[in-house]
């Protein structure tokens, strides 16, 4: 089973763009009359038949629409400091989408090394990961935001900060009841070099709980993936 992506959907017709059409016809070798599955990134899955194609597009006639396809119970908003190595940031985006994340905000911390990010490329990677993992939602990806703004904006959620300072950190599963009760989850992942003491104190002052992701010191992108996995696991 393969999914294609389109945001060009009107009435009972789906139009695939040039990129998706090439994949559909030249790579997957679909022909007129074949059954095609399309997602719109908003949670809708469309099942239809290929009725026409040319060099630039494919037209699919919709037979059935499934809303809220595989919608998860919780909303995970990950705030993560951009990594200096762009490839590692892209890897994080890909894997977190495959696991399950609803919103990603790139946060600007005292020790953040990358200030400019290719959002268009990150969005395309998210689309590919969505199709690969047979999902119907594309997470919202927000550009660089000051950490204090992120902390203040996420009031109506269960809030967590992952850092390396040994102290009051508890395992993710310690908060299972809170996570299951609230459903909206905000997670902070720091830069290479970790959060500063003042950033940790600011988060704690605004009701962020300090969590541990294990005994190992993890790279930023690895910590993001582990946190994403654990919070999905806790809710299942």
Coordinates of C-alpha atoms in Angstrom, one line a residue:
X1 CA 0.0 0.0 0.0
X2 CA 1.3 3.4 -1.0
X3 CA 0.1 6.9 -0.1
X4 CA 0.4 9.9 -2.4
X5 CA 0.1 13.5 -1.2
X6 CA -2.0 16.4 -2.6
X7 CA -3.4 19.7 -1.4
X8 CA -5.3 20.1 -4.7
X9 CA -8.6 18.5 -3.9
X10 CA -11.9 19.7 -5.2
X11 CA -15.3 18.0 -4.9
X12 CA -14.7 14.5 -6.1
X13 CA -11.4 15.0 -7.7
X14 CA -7.8 14.9 -6.6
X15 CA -4.9 16.4 -8.7
X16 CA -1.4 15.1 -8.0
X17 CA 1.4 17.6 -8.8
X18 CA 4.3 17.0 -11.1
X19 CA 6.5 15.3 -8.4
X20 CA 3.7 13.0 -7.1
X21 CA 2.6 12.2 -10.6
X22 CA 6.1 11.1 -11.7
X23 CA 6.2 8.8 -8.6
X24 CA 2.8 7.5 -9.3
X25 CA 3.3 6.8 -13.1
X26 CA 7.0 6.3 -13.6
X27 CA 8.1 4.7 -10.4
X28 CA 5.0 2.8 -9.2
X29 CA 3.8 2.3 -12.8
X30 CA 0.1 2.9 -12.1
X31 CA -2.3 2.9 -15.0
X32 CA -5.8 4.2 -15.8
X33 CA -8.3 2.5 -13.5
X34 CA -5.9 1.7 -10.7
X35 CA -6.9 2.3 -7.2
X36 CA -4.9 5.2 -5.6
X37 CA -4.7 6.4 -2.0
X38 CA -4.1 10.1 -1.3
X39 CA -3.6 12.0 1.9
X40 CA -3.9 15.8 2.3
X41 CA -1.8 16.3 5.4
X42 CA -4.9 17.4 7.3
X43 CA -6.0 14.0 8.5
X44 CA -8.0 12.9 5.5
X45 CA -7.4 9.8 3.4
X46 CA -9.0 9.6 -0.1
X47 CA -9.5 6.4 -2.0
X48 CA -10.1 6.7 -5.7
X49 CA -9.3 5.6 -9.2
X50 CA -6.8 7.1 -11.6
X51 CA -8.8 8.5 -14.5
X52 CA -6.2 10.5 -16.5
X53 CA -2.6 11.7 -16.5
X54 CA -0.1 13.7 -18.5
X55 CA 3.5 14.8 -18.1
X56 CA 2.7 17.2 -15.3
X57 CA -0.3 15.8 -13.3
X58 CA -2.6 12.9 -12.5
X59 CA -6.3 13.1 -11.9
X60 CA -8.0 10.8 -9.4
X61 CA -11.7 10.4 -9.0
X62 CA -12.6 10.0 -5.3
X63 CA -14.7 7.0 -4.3
X64 CA -14.3 7.3 -0.5
X65 CA -13.0 9.7 2.1
X66 CA -11.9 8.8 5.6
X67 CA -11.6 11.7 8.0
X68 CA -9.2 11.8 11.0
X69 CA -7.3 8.8 9.7
X70 CA -5.3 7.2 12.5
X71 CA -5.7 10.3 14.6
X72 CA -3.7 10.0 17.8
X73 CA -5.2 10.7 21.3
X74 CA -2.6 13.2 22.3
X75 CA -1.1 16.4 20.7
X76 CA 2.7 16.4 21.0
X77 CA 4.5 19.8 20.5
X78 CA 8.2 19.4 20.4
X79 CA 10.4 22.4 21.0
X80 CA 14.0 21.6 19.8
X81 CA 17.1 23.6 19.3
X82 CA 18.4 23.5 15.7
X83 CA 21.5 21.3 15.3
X84 CA 24.6 22.7 13.6
X85 CA 24.6 19.8 11.2
X86 CA 21.6 20.2 8.9
X87 CA 21.5 16.5 8.0
X88 CA 21.0 15.6 11.6
X89 CA 18.1 18.0 12.0
X90 CA 16.5 16.6 8.9
X91 CA 16.9 13.1 10.3
X92 CA 15.1 14.2 13.4
X93 CA 12.2 15.6 11.4
X94 CA 11.9 12.4 9.4
X95 CA 12.0 10.1 12.3
X96 CA 9.8 12.1 14.7
X97 CA 7.1 12.3 12.0
X98 CA 7.3 8.5 11.5
X99 CA 6.9 8.0 15.2
X100 CA 4.2 10.6 15.8
X101 CA 4.5 14.4 16.4
X102 CA 2.0 17.1 15.8
X103 CA 4.0 20.3 16.0
X104 CA 7.7 21.1 15.9
X105 CA 9.1 24.5 17.0
X106 CA 12.8 25.3 16.4
X107 CA 13.9 27.1 19.6
X108 CA 16.6 29.7 20.0
X109 CA 18.6 29.1 23.2
X110 CA 21.7 30.7 24.7
X111 CA 23.8 27.9 23.2
X112 CA 22.0 27.4 19.9
X113 CA 24.5 27.2 17.0
X114 CA 22.2 27.4 13.9
X115 CA 20.1 30.4 13.4
X116 CA 18.9 29.9 9.8
X117 CA 16.9 26.9 8.8
X118 CA 15.5 25.6 5.5
X119 CA 11.9 25.3 6.4
X120 CA 10.7 24.4 2.9
X121 CA 13.1 21.5 2.9
X122 CA 12.1 20.4 6.4
X123 CA 8.4 20.5 5.3
X124 CA 9.1 18.3 2.2
X125 CA 10.9 15.8 4.4
X126 CA 7.9 15.8 6.7
X127 CA 5.6 15.0 3.8
X128 CA 7.8 12.1 2.6
X129 CA 7.9 10.7 6.2
X130 CA 4.2 11.0 6.5
X131 CA 3.6 9.0 3.3
X132 CA 6.3 6.5 4.2
X133 CA 4.7 5.8 7.6
X134 CA 1.1 5.7 6.2
X135 CA 0.0 8.7 8.1
X136 CA -2.4 11.5 7.1
X137 CA -1.2 14.4 9.2
X138 CA 1.8 16.7 8.4
X139 CA 3.0 18.3 11.6
X140 CA 3.2 22.1 11.8
X141 CA 6.8 23.3 11.7
X142 CA 7.6 26.7 13.2
X143 CA 10.7 28.8 12.5
X144 CA 13.2 29.8 15.1
X145 CA 11.5 31.0 18.3
X146 CA 13.0 32.4 21.5
X147 CA 12.9 29.8 24.2
X148 CA 11.2 32.2 26.6
X149 CA 8.4 32.7 24.0
X150 CA 8.0 29.0 23.7
X151 CA 7.8 28.6 27.4
X152 CA 5.1 31.3 27.7
X153 CA 3.1 30.2 24.7
X154 CA 2.5 26.6 26.0
X155 CA 0.4 27.1 29.0
X156 CA -2.5 24.7 28.3
X157 CA -0.5 21.5 28.2
X158 CA 1.5 19.1 30.3
X159 CA 5.0 20.6 30.0
X160 CA 8.4 18.9 30.2
X161 CA 12.0 19.8 29.8
X162 CA 14.8 17.3 29.1
X163 CA 18.2 18.4 30.4
X164 CA 21.4 16.9 31.7
X165 CA 21.6 18.5 35.2
X166 CA 21.2 15.8 37.8
X167 CA 18.6 16.7 40.4
X168 CA 14.8 16.6 40.4
X169 CA 14.5 14.7 37.1
X170 CA 12.0 11.8 36.9
X171 CA 11.3 9.1 34.4
X172 CA 8.7 9.9 31.7
X173 CA 6.5 7.0 33.0
X174 CA 6.3 8.8 36.4
X175 CA 4.0 11.3 34.7
X176 CA 1.8 8.7 32.9
X177 CA -1.4 9.7 34.6
X178 CA -0.9 13.4 34.0
X179 CA 0.0 12.8 30.3
X180 CA -3.1 10.6 29.8
X181 CA -5.4 13.1 31.5
X182 CA -4.2 16.2 29.7
X183 CA -3.5 15.0 26.2
X184 CA -1.7 18.2 25.1
X185 CA 2.1 17.7 25.7
X186 CA 4.9 20.3 25.3
X187 CA 8.5 19.0 25.3
X188 CA 11.7 21.0 25.3
X189 CA 14.9 19.5 23.9
X190 CA 18.1 21.7 24.3
X191 CA 21.0 22.4 22.1
X192 CA 24.4 20.8 21.9
X193 CA 25.9 21.9 25.2
X194 CA 22.4 21.7 26.9
X195 CA 20.2 24.4 28.3
X196 CA 21.7 27.1 30.5
X197 CA 20.9 27.1 34.2
X198 CA 18.8 30.2 33.8
X199 CA 16.8 28.6 31.0
X200 CA 16.1 25.5 33.1
X201 CA 15.0 27.7 36.0
X202 CA 12.7 29.7 33.8
X203 CA 11.1 26.5 32.5
X204 CA 10.6 25.2 36.0
X205 CA 9.1 28.5 37.2
X206 CA 6.5 28.1 34.4
X207 CA 5.5 24.6 35.5
X208 CA 7.8 22.5 33.2
X209 CA 8.6 19.2 34.8
X210 CA 12.2 18.0 34.5
X211 CA 12.5 14.5 32.9
X212 CA 15.3 12.1 32.3
X213 CA 15.7 10.1 29.1
X214 CA 18.0 7.6 30.6
X215 CA 21.6 7.3 31.9
X216 CA 23.3 8.1 28.6
X217 CA 24.2 11.5 27.4
X218 CA 22.3 11.9 24.1
X219 CA 22.8 14.1 21.0
X220 CA 20.1 16.7 20.5
X221 CA 18.4 14.8 17.7
X222 CA 18.6 11.5 19.5
X223 CA 17.1 13.0 22.6
X224 CA 14.3 14.4 20.4
X225 CA 13.6 10.9 18.9
X226 CA 13.7 9.2 22.3
X227 CA 11.4 11.7 23.9
X228 CA 9.0 11.4 21.0
X229 CA 8.9 7.6 21.2
X230 CA 8.5 7.6 25.0
X231 CA 5.6 10.0 25.1
X232 CA 3.8 8.0 22.3
X233 CA 4.5 4.8 24.3
X234 CA 3.2 6.2 27.6
X235 CA -0.1 7.2 25.9
X236 CA -0.7 3.7 24.3

